[in-house]
Each structure stands twice: as structure tokens, then as C-alpha cells.
PDB file of C-alpha atoms in Angstrom:
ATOM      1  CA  UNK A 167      77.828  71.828-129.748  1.00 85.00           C
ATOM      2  CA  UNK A 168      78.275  72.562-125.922  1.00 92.00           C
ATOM      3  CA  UNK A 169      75.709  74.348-123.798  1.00 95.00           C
ATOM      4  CA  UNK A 170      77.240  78.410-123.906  1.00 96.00           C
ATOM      5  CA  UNK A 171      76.448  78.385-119.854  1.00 97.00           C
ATOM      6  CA  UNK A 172      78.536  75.000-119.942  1.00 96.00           C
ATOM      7  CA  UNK A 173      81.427  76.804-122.318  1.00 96.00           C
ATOM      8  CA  UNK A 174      81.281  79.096-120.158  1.00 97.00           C
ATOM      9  CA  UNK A 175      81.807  77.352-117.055  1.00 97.00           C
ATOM     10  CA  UNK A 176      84.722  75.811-118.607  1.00 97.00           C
ATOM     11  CA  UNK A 177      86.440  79.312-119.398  1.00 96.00           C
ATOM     12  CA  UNK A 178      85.754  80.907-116.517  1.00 98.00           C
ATOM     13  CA  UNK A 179      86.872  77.940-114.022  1.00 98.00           C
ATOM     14  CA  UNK A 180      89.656  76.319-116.818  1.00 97.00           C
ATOM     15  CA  UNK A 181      90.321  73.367-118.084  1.00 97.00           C
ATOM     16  CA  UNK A 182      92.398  71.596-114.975  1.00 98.00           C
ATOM     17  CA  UNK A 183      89.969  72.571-112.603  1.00 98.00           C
ATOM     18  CA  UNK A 184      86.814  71.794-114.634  1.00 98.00           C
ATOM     19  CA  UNK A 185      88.579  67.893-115.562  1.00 98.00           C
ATOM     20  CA  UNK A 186      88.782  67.505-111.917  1.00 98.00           C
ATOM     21  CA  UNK A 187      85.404  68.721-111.413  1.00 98.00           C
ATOM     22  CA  UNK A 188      84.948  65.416-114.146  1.00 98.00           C
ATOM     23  CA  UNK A 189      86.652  63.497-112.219  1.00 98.00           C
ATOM     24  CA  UNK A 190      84.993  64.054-108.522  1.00 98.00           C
ATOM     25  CA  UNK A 191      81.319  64.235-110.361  1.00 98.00           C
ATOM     26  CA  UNK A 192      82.174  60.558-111.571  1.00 98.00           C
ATOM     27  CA  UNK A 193      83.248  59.481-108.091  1.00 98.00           C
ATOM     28  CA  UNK A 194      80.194  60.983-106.373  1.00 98.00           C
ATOM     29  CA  UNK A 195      77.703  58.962-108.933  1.00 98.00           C
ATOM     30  CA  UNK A 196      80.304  56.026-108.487  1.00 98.00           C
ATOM     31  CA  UNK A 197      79.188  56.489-104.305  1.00 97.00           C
ATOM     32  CA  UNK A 198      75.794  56.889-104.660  1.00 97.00           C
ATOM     33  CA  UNK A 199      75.617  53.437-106.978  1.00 97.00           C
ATOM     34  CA  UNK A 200      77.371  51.093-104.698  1.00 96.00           C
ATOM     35  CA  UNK A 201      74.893  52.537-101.840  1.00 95.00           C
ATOM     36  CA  UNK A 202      72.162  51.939-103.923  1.00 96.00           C
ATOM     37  CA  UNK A 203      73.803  48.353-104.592  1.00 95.00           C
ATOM     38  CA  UNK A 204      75.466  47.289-101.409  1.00 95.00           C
ATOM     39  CA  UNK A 205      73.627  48.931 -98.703  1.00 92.00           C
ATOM     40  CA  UNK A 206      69.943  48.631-100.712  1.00 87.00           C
ATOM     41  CA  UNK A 207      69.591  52.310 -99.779  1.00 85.00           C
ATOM     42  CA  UNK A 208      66.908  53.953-101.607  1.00 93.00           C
ATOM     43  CA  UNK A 209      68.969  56.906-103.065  1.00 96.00           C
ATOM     44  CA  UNK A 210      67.449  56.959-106.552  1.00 97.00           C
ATOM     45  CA  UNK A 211      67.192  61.486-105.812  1.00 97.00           C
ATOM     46  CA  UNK A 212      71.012  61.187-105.581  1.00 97.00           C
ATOM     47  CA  UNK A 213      71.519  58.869-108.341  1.00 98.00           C
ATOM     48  CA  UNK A 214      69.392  61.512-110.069  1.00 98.00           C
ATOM     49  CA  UNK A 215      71.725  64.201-109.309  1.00 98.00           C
ATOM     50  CA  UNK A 216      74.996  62.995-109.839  1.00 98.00           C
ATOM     51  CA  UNK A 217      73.297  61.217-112.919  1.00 98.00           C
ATOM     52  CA  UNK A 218      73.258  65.043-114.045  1.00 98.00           C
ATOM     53  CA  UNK A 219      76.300  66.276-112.985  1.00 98.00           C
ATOM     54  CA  UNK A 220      78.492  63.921-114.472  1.00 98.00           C
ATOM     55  CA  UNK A 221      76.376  64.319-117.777  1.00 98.00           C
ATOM     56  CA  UNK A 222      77.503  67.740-117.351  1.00 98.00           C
ATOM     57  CA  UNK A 223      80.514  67.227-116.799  1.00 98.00           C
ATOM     58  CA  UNK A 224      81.346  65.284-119.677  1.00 98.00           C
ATOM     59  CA  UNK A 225      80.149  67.360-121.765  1.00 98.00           C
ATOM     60  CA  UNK A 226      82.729  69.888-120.792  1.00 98.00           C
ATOM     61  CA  UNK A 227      85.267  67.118-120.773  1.00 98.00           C
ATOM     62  CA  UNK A 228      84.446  66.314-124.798  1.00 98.00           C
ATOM     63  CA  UNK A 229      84.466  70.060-125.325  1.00 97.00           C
ATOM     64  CA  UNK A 230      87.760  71.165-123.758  1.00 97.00           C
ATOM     65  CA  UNK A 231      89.505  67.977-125.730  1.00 98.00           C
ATOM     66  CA  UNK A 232      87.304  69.271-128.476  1.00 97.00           C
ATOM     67  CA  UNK A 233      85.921  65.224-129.438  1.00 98.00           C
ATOM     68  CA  UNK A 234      82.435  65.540-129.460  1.00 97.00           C
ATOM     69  CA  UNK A 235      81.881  63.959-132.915  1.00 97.00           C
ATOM     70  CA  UNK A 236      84.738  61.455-132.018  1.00 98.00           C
ATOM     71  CA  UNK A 237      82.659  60.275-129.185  1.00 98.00           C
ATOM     72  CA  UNK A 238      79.300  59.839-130.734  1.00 97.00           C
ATOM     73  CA  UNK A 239      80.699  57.969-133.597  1.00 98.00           C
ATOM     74  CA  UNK A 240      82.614  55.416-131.312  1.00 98.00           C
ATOM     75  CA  UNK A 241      80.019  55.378-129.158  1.00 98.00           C
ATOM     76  CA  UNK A 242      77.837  54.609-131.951  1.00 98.00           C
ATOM     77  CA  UNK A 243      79.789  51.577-132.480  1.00 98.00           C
ATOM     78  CA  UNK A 244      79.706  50.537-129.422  1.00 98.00           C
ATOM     79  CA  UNK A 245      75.678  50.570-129.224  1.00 98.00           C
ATOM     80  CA  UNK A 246      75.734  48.259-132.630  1.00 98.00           C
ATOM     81  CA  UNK A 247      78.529  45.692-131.081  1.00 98.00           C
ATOM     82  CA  UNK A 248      76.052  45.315-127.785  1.00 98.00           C
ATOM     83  CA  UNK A 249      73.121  44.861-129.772  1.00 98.00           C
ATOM     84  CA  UNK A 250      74.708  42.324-131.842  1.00 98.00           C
ATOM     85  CA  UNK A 251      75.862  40.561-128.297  1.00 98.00           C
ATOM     86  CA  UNK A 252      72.521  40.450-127.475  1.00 98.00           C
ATOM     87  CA  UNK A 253      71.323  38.883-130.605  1.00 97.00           C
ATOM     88  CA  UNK A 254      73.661  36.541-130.474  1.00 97.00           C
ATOM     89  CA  UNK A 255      72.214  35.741-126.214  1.00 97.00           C
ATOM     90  CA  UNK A 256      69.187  36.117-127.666  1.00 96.00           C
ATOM     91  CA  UNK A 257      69.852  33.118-130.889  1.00 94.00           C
ATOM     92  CA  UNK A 258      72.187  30.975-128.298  1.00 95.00           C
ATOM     93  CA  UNK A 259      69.071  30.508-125.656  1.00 94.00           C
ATOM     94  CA  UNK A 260      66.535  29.745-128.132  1.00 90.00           C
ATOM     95  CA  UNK A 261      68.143  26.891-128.720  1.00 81.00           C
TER      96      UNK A 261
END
């Protein structure tokens, strides 16, 4: 169920505008990252914030295409193949 202030965001601003919004929020945590990464900047506050933003974000983006239980469940999934990868790292270098 999406946050009403986040539904309302979405109605207010519409759909195209608020998936671009998605779209820039991921490129701004995408930024802040590779500084972190490449540059060893300590930017951890704006990690932080974008960190939030795109959360927010996507949570508009599951609600406009109306998939929020179609993304936990795959996501889900997901979580059980990488713990079975990791396992399997896990059984290979014990040998």
C-alpha cells in the first residue's frame, strides 16, 4: 500500500513527470556512488539522501504501474537464488 502523501504526489504531479522524477532520483544515487567509489569521497550524507529518494521514488513507480505485490514476490525470489549462490561460495571454498 503506498504512502497517501506519496499517492498523492503522484496525482498531483502525474505519472510522466513523477517516472522521470524515478528516473533522475536513480541517476543522482548512481553519481553520488561512483564518487564515493572512484574519487574515495566521503559522501555517505548524500548516499543517504538519494538512498531515500529513489526509495521514494520507486515506490511511486510500483504504484502508478500498480505491481507492488509483483515486485515483492520476484524480488523474493531473487533473495532465495543469492542465498543459494552463496551457499554454494560458501560449500565450493571449504573445500
Amino acid at each position: 500500500m503506498i504512502n497517501p502523501v506519496l499517492k498523492r504526489a503522484l496525482t498531483t504531479w502525474g505519472e510522466k513527470a513523477q517516472m522521470l522524477m524515478v528516473i533522475e532520483e536513480m541517476a543522482e544515487l548512481t553519481k553520488e556512488i561512483l564518487k564515493n567509489i572512484n574519487r574515495k569521497k566521503d559522501n555517505i550524507a548524500e548516499i543517504i539522501e538519494e538512498t531515500a529518494d529513489v526509495e521514494i521514488m520507486l515506490e511511486q513507480l510500483k504504484a502508478n504501474y500498480n505491481i507492488e505485490n509483483e515486485v515483492a514476490a520476484y524480488k523474493a525470489g531473487k533473495i532465495k537464488k543469492i542465498e543459494q549462490r552463496l551457499n554454494d561460495w560458501d560449500k565450493a571454498r571449504a573445500v
